[in-house]
Coordinates of C-alpha atoms in Angstrom, one line a residue:
Chain X
X1 CA 75.7 78.0 90.2
X2 CA 78.2 75.4 89.0
X3 CA 80.9 78.2 89.4
X4 CA 80.5 78.6 93.0
X5 CA 79.8 75.1 94.0
X6 CA 83.1 73.6 94.9
X7 CA 83.4 70.1 94.0
X8 CA 84.2 67.8 96.9
X9 CA 86.7 65.5 95.1
X10 CA 88.7 68.6 94.1
X11 CA 88.6 69.9 97.7
X12 CA 89.8 66.4 98.8
X13 CA 92.7 66.3 96.4
X14 CA 93.7 69.8 96.8
X15 CA 93.9 69.6 100.6
X16 CA 95.9 66.3 100.2
X17 CA 98.0 67.6 97.4
X18 CA 98.7 71.1 99.1
X19 CA 99.8 69.3 102.5
X20 CA 102.2 66.9 100.6
X21 CA 103.7 69.7 98.6
X22 CA 104.0 71.8 101.7
X23 CA 105.9 69.0 103.5
X24 CA 108.1 68.0 100.5
X25 CA 108.9 71.7 99.6
X26 CA 109.6 72.7 103.2
X27 CA 112.0 69.7 103.7
X28 CA 113.6 69.4 100.3
X29 CA 113.6 72.8 99.0
X30 CA 112.7 75.8 101.4
X31 CA 114.8 74.6 104.1
X32 CA 118.2 74.0 102.2
X33 CA 117.6 77.2 100.1
X34 CA 116.8 79.6 103.0
X35 CA 119.7 78.2 104.9
X36 CA 122.1 78.7 101.9
X37 CA 120.8 82.2 101.6
X38 CA 121.3 82.9 105.1
X39 CA 124.7 81.3 105.0
X40 CA 125.6 83.5 102.0
X41 CA 124.3 86.6 103.7
X42 CA 126.3 85.8 106.9
X43 CA 129.4 85.3 104.8
X44 CA 128.9 88.6 103.0
X45 CA 128.1 90.4 106.1
X46 CA 131.3 89.1 107.8
X47 CA 133.4 89.6 104.9
X48 CA 132.2 93.2 104.8
X49 CA 132.9 93.6 108.5
X50 CA 136.3 92.0 108.0
X51 CA 137.1 94.4 105.2
X52 CA 136.0 97.3 107.2
X53 CA 138.2 95.9 110.0
X54 CA 141.1 95.6 107.8
X55 CA 140.7 99.1 106.3
X56 CA 140.6 100.3 109.8
X57 CA 143.6 98.7 110.8
X58 CA 145.3 99.8 107.8
X59 CA 144.5 103.2 108.6
X60 CA 145.8 102.8 112.1
X61 CA 149.0 101.4 110.7
X62 CA 149.2 104.3 108.3
X63 CA 148.7 106.8 111.2
X64 CA 151.2 104.9 113.3
X65 CA 153.8 105.0 110.5
X66 CA 153.0 108.8 110.0
X67 CA 153.3 109.4 113.6
X68 CA 156.7 107.6 113.7
X69 CA 157.8 109.4 110.6
X70 CA 156.9 112.7 112.1
X71 CA 158.7 111.8 115.5
X72 CA 161.6 110.7 113.4
X73 CA 161.6 113.9 111.6
X74 CA 161.4 115.9 114.8
X75 CA 164.1 114.0 116.4
X76 CA 166.4 114.4 113.3
X77 CA 165.6 118.1 113.5
X78 CA 166.4 118.2 117.0
X79 CA 169.6 116.2 116.6
X80 CA 170.7 118.3 113.8
X81 CA 170.0 121.5 115.8
X82 CA 171.9 120.1 118.8
X83 CA 174.7 119.1 116.3
X84 CA 174.9 122.5 115.0
X85 CA 175.1 124.0 118.3
X86 CA 177.7 121.6 119.5
X87 CA 179.5 122.4 116.3
X88 CA 179.2 126.0 116.9
X89 CA 180.4 125.5 120.5
X90 CA 183.4 123.5 119.5
X91 CA 184.3 125.8 116.9
X92 CA 183.9 128.7 119.4
X93 CA 185.9 126.9 122.0
X94 CA 188.5 125.9 119.5
X95 CA 188.8 129.5 118.5
X96 CA 189.0 130.7 121.9
X97 CA 191.6 128.0 122.7
X98 CA 193.5 128.9 119.6
X99 CA 193.5 132.5 120.4
X100 CA 194.6 131.8 123.8
X101 CA 197.4 129.6 122.8
X102 CA 198.3 132.4 120.0
X103 CA 198.2 134.9 122.7
X104 CA 200.5 132.8 124.9
X105 CA 202.8 131.8 122.2
X106 CA 203.0 135.5 121.4
X107 CA 203.6 136.4 125.0
X108 CA 206.0 133.8 125.2
X109 CA 207.8 134.8 122.0
X110 CA 207.8 138.4 123.1
X111 CA 209.3 137.1 126.3
X112 CA 211.9 135.3 124.6
X113 CA 212.5 138.2 122.3
X114 CA 212.9 140.4 125.3
X115 CA 215.0 137.9 127.1
X116 CA 217.2 137.5 124.0
X117 CA 217.2 141.3 123.6
X118 CA 218.3 141.6 127.3
X119 CA 220.8 138.8 126.8
X120 CA 221.9 140.4 123.5
X121 CA 222.3 143.9 125.1
X122 CA 224.0 142.3 128.2
X123 CA 226.4 140.5 125.9
X124 CA 226.7 143.4 123.7
X125 CA 227.3 145.4 126.8
X126 CA 229.9 142.7 127.9
X127 CA 231.5 142.9 124.6
X128 CA 231.5 146.5 124.2
X129 CA 232.8 146.7 127.8
X130 CA 235.5 144.0 126.7
X131 CA 236.2 146.0 123.5
X132 CA 236.3 149.2 125.5
X133 CA 238.5 147.8 128.1
X134 CA 240.8 146.6 125.4
X135 CA 240.7 149.8 123.4
X136 CA 241.1 151.7 126.8
X137 CA 243.9 149.4 127.5
X138 CA 245.4 150.1 124.2
X139 CA 244.8 153.7 124.5
X140 CA 246.0 153.8 128.0
X141 CA 248.9 152.0 127.2
X142 CA 249.8 154.2 124.3
X143 CA 248.6 157.4 126.2
X144 CA 249.8 156.4 129.6
X145 CA 253.4 156.0 129.0
X146 CA 253.8 159.0 131.0
X147 CA 253.1 159.4 134.8
X148 CA 251.2 162.6 134.3
X149 CA 248.8 161.4 131.8
X150 CA 248.1 158.5 133.8
X151 CA 247.4 160.6 136.8
X152 CA 245.1 162.9 134.9
X153 CA 243.3 160.1 133.4
X154 CA 242.5 158.5 136.5
X155 CA 241.0 161.7 137.8
X156 CA 238.9 162.2 134.8
X157 CA 237.7 158.6 135.1
X158 CA 237.0 159.0 138.7
X159 CA 234.9 162.1 138.0
X160 CA 232.9 160.4 135.2
X161 CA 232.3 157.3 137.5
X162 CA 230.8 159.4 140.0
X163 CA 228.4 160.9 137.4
X164 CA 227.2 157.4 136.5
Chain T
X1 CA 95.3 102.8 71.4
X2 CA 94.0 100.7 74.2
X3 CA 91.6 103.2 74.9
X4 CA 90.2 103.3 71.4
X5 CA 90.1 99.7 71.1
X6 CA 88.2 99.3 74.4
X7 CA 85.8 101.9 73.5
X8 CA 85.1 100.2 70.1
X9 CA 84.7 97.0 71.9
X10 CA 82.2 98.6 74.4
X11 CA 80.1 99.5 71.3
X12 CA 80.4 96.0 70.1
X13 CA 79.3 94.5 73.3
X14 CA 76.4 96.9 73.4
X15 CA 75.2 95.9 69.8
X16 CA 75.7 92.1 70.7
X17 CA 74.0 92.3 73.9
X18 CA 71.2 94.1 72.1
X19 CA 71.2 91.4 69.3
X20 CA 71.0 88.8 72.3
X21 CA 68.1 90.5 73.9
X22 CA 66.1 90.6 70.8
X23 CA 66.8 86.9 69.9
X24 CA 66.8 85.4 73.4
X25 CA 64.1 83.3 74.4
X26 CA 65.6 81.0 76.9
X27 CA 68.4 79.4 75.1
X28 CA 70.4 82.0 73.1
X29 CA 72.1 79.8 70.3
X30 CA 73.8 81.1 67.3
X31 CA 73.7 78.2 64.7
X32 CA 73.8 75.6 67.5
X33 CA 76.5 77.7 69.3
X34 CA 75.4 78.6 72.9
X35 CA 78.0 81.2 74.1
X36 CA 76.9 81.4 77.7
X37 CA 77.1 77.8 78.0
X38 CA 80.6 77.6 76.2
X39 CA 82.0 80.4 78.4
X40 CA 80.9 78.5 81.7
X41 CA 82.1 75.1 80.4
X42 CA 85.4 76.6 79.7
X43 CA 86.0 77.7 83.2
X44 CA 84.6 74.7 84.8
X45 CA 86.2 71.4 85.9
X46 CA 85.9 68.2 83.7
X47 CA 86.3 64.6 83.7
X48 CA 88.4 64.8 80.8
X49 CA 90.9 67.3 79.3
X50 CA 89.8 68.4 76.0
X51 CA 92.7 69.6 74.0
X52 CA 91.0 70.5 70.8
X53 CA 88.0 69.8 68.7
X54 CA 87.8 69.8 65.0
X55 CA 84.1 69.3 63.6
X56 CA 83.2 66.3 65.6
X57 CA 86.5 64.9 66.5
X58 CA 87.2 65.5 69.9
X59 CA 90.8 65.3 71.0
X60 CA 91.1 64.8 74.7
X61 CA 92.9 63.2 77.5
X62 CA 90.4 60.8 79.4
X63 CA 91.0 60.9 83.2
X64 CA 90.0 58.3 85.9
X65 CA 86.7 58.5 87.5
X66 CA 86.7 57.4 91.2
X67 CA 83.2 57.5 92.7
X68 CA 81.8 55.8 96.0
X69 CA 78.2 55.1 95.4
X70 CA 76.2 55.8 98.5
X71 CA 73.4 53.7 97.3
X72 CA 75.6 50.5 96.6
X73 CA 78.1 51.2 99.4
X74 CA 81.0 50.5 97.0
X75 CA 83.7 52.2 95.1
X76 CA 84.1 52.4 91.5
X77 CA 87.1 53.3 89.4
X78 CA 87.1 53.5 85.6
X79 CA 88.0 55.8 82.5
X80 CA 86.0 58.9 81.9
X81 CA 85.9 57.8 78.3
X82 CA 83.1 55.3 79.1
X83 CA 80.8 58.2 80.0
X84 CA 81.6 60.1 76.7
X85 CA 78.4 61.8 75.1
X86 CA 75.9 60.8 77.7
X87 CA 76.9 57.0 77.7
X88 CA 75.9 54.9 80.9
X89 CA 78.5 52.8 82.7
X90 CA 77.8 50.7 85.7
X91 CA 74.7 52.9 86.4
X92 CA 76.7 56.1 86.3
X93 CA 76.2 59.0 83.6
X94 CA 76.9 62.7 83.1
X95 CA 73.6 64.6 82.5
X96 CA 73.6 67.3 80.0
X97 CA 71.1 69.3 81.7
X98 CA 69.3 69.9 85.2
X99 CA 70.9 70.5 88.6
X100 CA 73.9 68.1 88.0
X101 CA 74.7 69.1 84.5
X102 CA 78.1 67.9 83.7
X103 CA 78.7 66.0 87.1
X104 CA 78.6 62.2 87.6
X105 CA 75.3 60.8 88.9
X106 CA 73.4 57.7 89.5
X107 CA 69.8 56.9 89.6
X108 CA 68.3 55.7 93.0
X109 CA 65.1 53.5 93.1
X110 CA 62.8 56.4 92.5
X111 CA 64.6 57.3 89.3
X112 CA 66.1 60.5 91.0
X113 CA 69.6 61.5 90.2
X114 CA 72.0 61.1 93.1
X115 CA 75.6 62.4 93.2
X116 CA 78.0 59.8 94.5
X117 CA 81.0 60.7 96.5
X118 CA 83.1 61.9 93.7
X119 CA 87.0 61.6 94.2
X120 CA 87.6 61.6 90.4
X121 CA 91.0 62.9 89.2
X122 CA 89.5 65.6 87.2
X123 CA 91.0 68.3 84.9
X124 CA 91.8 70.5 87.7
X125 CA 93.3 67.8 89.8
X126 CA 95.6 66.8 87.1
X127 CA 96.4 70.5 86.4
X128 CA 97.3 70.8 90.2
X129 CA 99.5 67.9 89.9
X130 CA 101.3 69.0 87.0
X131 CA 101.9 72.4 88.6
X132 CA 103.2 70.5 91.7
X133 CA 105.6 68.5 89.5
X134 CA 106.9 71.7 87.9
X135 CA 107.2 73.2 91.4
X136 CA 109.4 70.0 92.4
X137 CA 111.2 70.1 89.2
X138 CA 112.1 73.8 89.8
X139 CA 112.8 74.1 93.5
X140 CA 114.2 70.8 94.6
X141 CA 117.3 70.9 92.0
X142 CA 117.6 74.6 93.0
X143 CA 117.9 73.5 96.6
X144 CA 120.4 70.9 95.7
X145 CA 122.7 73.5 93.8
X146 CA 122.3 76.0 96.6
X147 CA 123.3 73.2 99.2
X148 CA 126.4 72.4 97.2
X149 CA 127.7 75.8 97.1
X150 CA 125.9 78.1 99.3
X151 CA 128.3 81.0 98.9
X152 CA 128.3 81.3 95.2
X153 CA 125.7 83.8 93.7
X154 CA 122.5 82.3 91.9
X155 CA 122.7 81.8 88.2
X156 CA 120.2 81.9 85.4
X157 CA 116.6 81.1 86.2
X158 CA 117.7 80.7 90.1
X159 CA 118.8 84.5 89.6
X160 CA 115.2 85.2 88.9
X161 CA 113.6 83.0 91.5
X162 CA 116.0 84.1 94.4
X163 CA 114.7 87.9 94.5
X164 CA 111.1 86.5 94.7
X165 CA 112.0 84.4 97.8
X166 CA 114.1 87.0 99.4
X167 CA 111.0 89.4 98.6
X168 CA 108.8 87.0 100.4
X169 CA 111.0 86.5 103.1
X170 CA 111.9 90.1 103.9
X171 CA 108.9 92.2 102.6
X172 CA 106.1 89.7 103.4
X173 CA 107.0 87.5 106.2
X174 CA 109.6 89.7 108.2
X175 CA 107.5 92.7 108.1
X176 CA 104.1 91.3 108.7
X177 CA 104.9 88.6 111.1
X178 CA 107.8 89.8 113.1
X179 CA 110.5 87.7 114.9
X180 CA 108.9 84.3 114.4
X181 CA 108.6 84.6 110.8
X182 CA 110.8 81.7 110.1
X183 CA 108.2 79.2 111.2
X184 CA 105.8 80.4 108.6
X185 CA 108.2 81.1 105.7
X186 CA 107.7 77.7 104.2
X187 CA 104.0 77.9 104.1
X188 CA 104.3 81.5 102.5
X189 CA 106.8 80.4 100.0
X190 CA 104.8 77.4 98.9
X191 CA 101.5 79.4 98.8
X192 CA 103.0 82.2 96.7
X193 CA 104.6 79.9 94.3
X194 CA 101.8 77.6 94.0
X195 CA 99.3 80.4 93.2
X196 CA 101.6 82.2 91.0
X197 CA 102.5 79.3 88.9
X198 CA 98.8 78.1 88.6
X199 CA 97.8 81.6 87.7
X200 CA 100.5 81.7 85.0
X201 CA 99.5 78.0 83.7
X202 CA 95.9 79.2 83.5
X203 CA 97.0 81.8 80.9
X204 CA 98.4 79.2 78.5
X205 CA 95.6 78.3 76.2
X206 CA 96.6 74.6 75.7
X207 CA 97.8 71.5 77.6
X208 CA 99.3 71.6 80.3
X209 CA 97.9 74.9 80.9
X210 CA 94.5 76.5 80.4
X211 CA 92.9 74.8 83.5
X212 CA 91.2 77.2 85.6
X213 CA 92.8 76.0 88.9
X214 CA 93.1 79.4 90.9
X215 CA 89.8 80.5 89.7
X216 CA 88.0 77.5 91.2
X217 CA 86.3 78.1 94.6
X218 CA 87.4 74.6 95.9
X219 CA 91.2 75.6 95.3
X220 CA 91.1 78.9 96.8
X221 CA 88.9 77.7 99.8
X222 CA 91.4 74.9 100.5
X223 CA 94.2 77.4 100.7
X224 CA 92.1 80.0 102.6
X225 CA 91.5 77.2 105.1
X226 CA 95.1 76.5 105.7
X227 CA 95.6 80.1 106.3
X228 CA 92.8 80.1 108.7
X229 CA 93.9 76.9 110.4
X230 CA 97.3 78.3 110.9
X231 CA 96.1 81.7 112.1
X232 CA 93.9 80.1 114.7
X233 CA 96.6 77.6 116.0
X234 CA 99.0 80.3 116.6
X235 CA 96.8 82.7 118.1
X236 CA 98.2 84.0 121.3
X237 CA 96.2 84.8 124.4
X238 CA 96.3 88.4 123.4
X239 CA 94.8 87.7 120.0
X240 CA 91.8 85.7 121.6
X241 CA 91.5 88.3 124.5
X242 CA 91.2 91.0 121.7
X243 CA 88.5 89.2 119.9
X244 CA 86.3 88.3 123.0
X245 CA 87.2 91.1 125.4
X246 CA 88.8 93.9 123.7
X247 CA 89.9 96.4 126.5
X248 CA 89.8 99.2 124.0
X249 CA 86.1 98.8 123.4
X250 CA 83.6 100.3 126.0
X251 CA 82.0 97.7 128.3
X252 CA 78.3 98.2 127.1
X253 CA 79.4 96.9 123.8
X254 CA 80.3 93.7 125.2
X255 CA 77.6 93.3 128.1
X256 CA 75.0 92.3 128.2
X257 CA 74.8 92.0 124.4
X258 CA 78.3 90.8 123.2
X259 CA 78.0 93.2 120.1
X260 CA 81.8 93.5 119.5
X261 CA 82.9 90.0 120.3
X262 CA 80.4 88.9 117.8
X263 CA 81.7 91.4 115.2
X264 CA 85.2 90.3 116.0
X265 CA 84.5 86.6 115.6
X266 CA 82.6 87.3 112.5
X267 CA 85.9 88.8 111.3
X268 CA 88.0 85.8 112.2
X269 CA 86.0 84.0 109.6
X270 CA 85.5 86.6 107.0
X271 CA 89.2 87.3 106.7
X272 CA 89.8 83.7 105.0
X273 CA 86.6 84.0 103.1
X274 CA 87.7 87.1 101.7
X275 CA 91.0 85.7 100.7
X276 CA 89.3 82.8 99.1
X277 CA 86.8 84.8 97.2
X278 CA 89.3 87.6 96.0
X279 CA 91.8 85.1 94.2
X280 CA 88.8 83.1 92.7
X281 CA 87.0 86.0 91.5
X282 CA 89.9 87.8 90.1
X283 CA 91.2 84.7 88.1
X284 CA 87.8 83.6 87.1
X285 CA 87.1 87.0 85.9
X286 CA 90.3 87.0 83.9
X287 CA 89.4 83.7 82.3
X288 CA 85.8 84.7 81.6
X289 CA 86.9 88.0 80.0
X290 CA 89.5 86.2 77.6
X291 CA 87.2 83.4 76.5
X292 CA 84.4 86.1 75.9
X293 CA 86.4 87.8 73.5
X294 CA 87.2 84.6 71.6
X295 CA 83.4 83.8 71.9
X296 CA 82.6 86.9 70.1
X297 CA 84.2 85.6 67.0
X298 CA 81.9 82.6 67.0
X299 CA 78.8 84.8 67.9
X300 CA 79.6 87.0 64.9
X301 CA 80.2 84.2 62.6
X302 CA 76.7 83.4 63.0
X303 CA 76.0 86.8 61.2
X304 CA 78.4 86.2 58.3
X305 CA 82.1 85.4 57.6
X306 CA 83.0 89.1 57.0
X307 CA 81.7 90.0 60.5
X308 CA 83.7 87.1 62.0
X309 CA 86.9 88.1 60.4
X310 CA 86.4 91.6 61.4
X311 CA 85.5 91.0 65.0
X312 CA 88.3 88.4 65.2
X313 CA 91.1 91.1 64.6
X314 CA 89.8 93.3 67.6
X315 CA 89.0 90.1 69.6
X316 CA 92.6 88.7 69.2
X317 CA 94.2 92.0 70.0
X318 CA 92.2 92.4 73.0
X319 CA 92.8 88.9 74.4
X320 CA 96.6 89.7 73.9
X321 CA 96.1 92.8 75.9
X322 CA 94.0 91.2 78.7
X323 CA 96.6 88.3 78.7
X324 CA 99.5 90.7 79.5
X325 CA 97.2 92.4 82.1
X326 CA 96.5 88.7 83.7
X327 CA 100.2 88.1 84.0
X328 CA 100.3 91.1 86.2
X329 CA 97.2 89.9 88.1
X330 CA 98.6 86.6 88.3
X331 CA 101.5 88.1 90.4
X332 CA 99.5 90.6 92.3
X333 CA 97.0 88.1 93.4
X334 CA 99.7 85.6 94.4
X335 CA 101.3 88.4 96.3
X336 CA 98.1 89.7 98.0
X337 CA 97.1 86.3 99.1
X338 CA 100.6 85.7 100.5
X339 CA 100.8 89.1 102.1
X340 CA 97.3 88.9 103.7
X341 CA 98.0 85.4 105.1
X342 CA 101.2 86.9 106.7
X343 CA 99.5 89.8 108.1
X344 CA 96.8 87.5 109.8
X345 CA 99.7 85.3 111.1
X346 CA 101.2 88.6 112.4
X347 CA 97.9 89.6 114.0
X348 CA 97.4 86.2 115.7
X349 CA 101.0 86.4 117.0
X350 CA 100.6 90.0 118.6
X351 CA 101.4 90.2 122.3
X352 CA 100.7 92.6 124.9
X353 CA 103.9 94.5 124.5
X354 CA 103.8 96.6 121.3

């Protein structure tokens, strides 16, 4: 019976004590502890979020960099291609130009050669003619010392010139 | 191993009870040793705190007696050492037998024993205060340290306590109460650590432990009353409606005989009562079992020294085993009391939307 008969004094002291403990622990222990734990948890959560954010940003930056790099590479290729094309064109043009010039020069040279040839021929002709006349003069002088011969020659010459 | 020991012990118990049954004629004593009396005394509250007893030398801490005599309308406060061994002091004495055995009484004009209003600082009150000092000593410096650097992780003993605090907050309060858990958290934490610490102190065999605080109906009753009051005060309209006019119950169970409301209303009171009895019975049971195994040694001592030595080996082994078991029980009962309190608060806070 004594076991299940609660003592009044104990009930009184227990109620009083428990109430005081509750108030004191609430104010001086649980509130600060729970608040600190909450702060720490918040801090950890924020840190995790920030880390995640930073990671994502880094990824973005990396992607951006990759993109820029790819673009640059493409542009370079494009430029190289264009440069090659330009180069080829220039070379071709130069070739063509050179060919044209060469041809023209050749033409000119040929022309000049022709002209020179013509001149030379003409000069030669002149010279030959001069010499011929001289020779002819000399011959004629020697041969045409008589009148007969002179007459004969003139006739012959006339005949010949007619043939010309 | 444990199975074998328990089997052996079962035999021993049967044998002892047989022996007791043969010899028992009212008072069973073994050479002046009354085991039943001894066991009950061991778990009861006292006016002094006995530390040990060798032969006839009693080493105990005397505690203050504070009584209000209803006959003389006066307060009395004195040392409990004045009442030792049945001594009378200012008309008060502690009877060795009868209805008020072990409790301070005075005699009225007719010579009847009358209990005064007894507010003495008994063994259990002192044990409660010691446990409270330990709680303050643990948690207030902890709070200071937490306040100083809230962002650094807990160290040492605090690292052991913080998971418990988080466990109560997340798994007991948040899950059972819901959004408004923060208001109830200080109570639940105090409740848990108070019960847990006192359960553990009760397992210590010597001062300042060994008092049967949480195995005392007054203590568990006060805590259950706190839970009951908080539940009742925080009861929402929905909660009371559910008790007196539950819409899920057919009308003929409510009118003309309010059968269901009566059952529900009984439930309101049985819930804290069950809380009170569960903790009390579990802890008291553990104490009694442990004391009983020690008592076995003294019982067998009456049969001879060899029997006492033989039994003491088994008894001590078993007490060690039970003590480990009781450590588990200490935690489980603190947990159960707390979680059920939280559950009741959660039920009281329920609203229509869910």
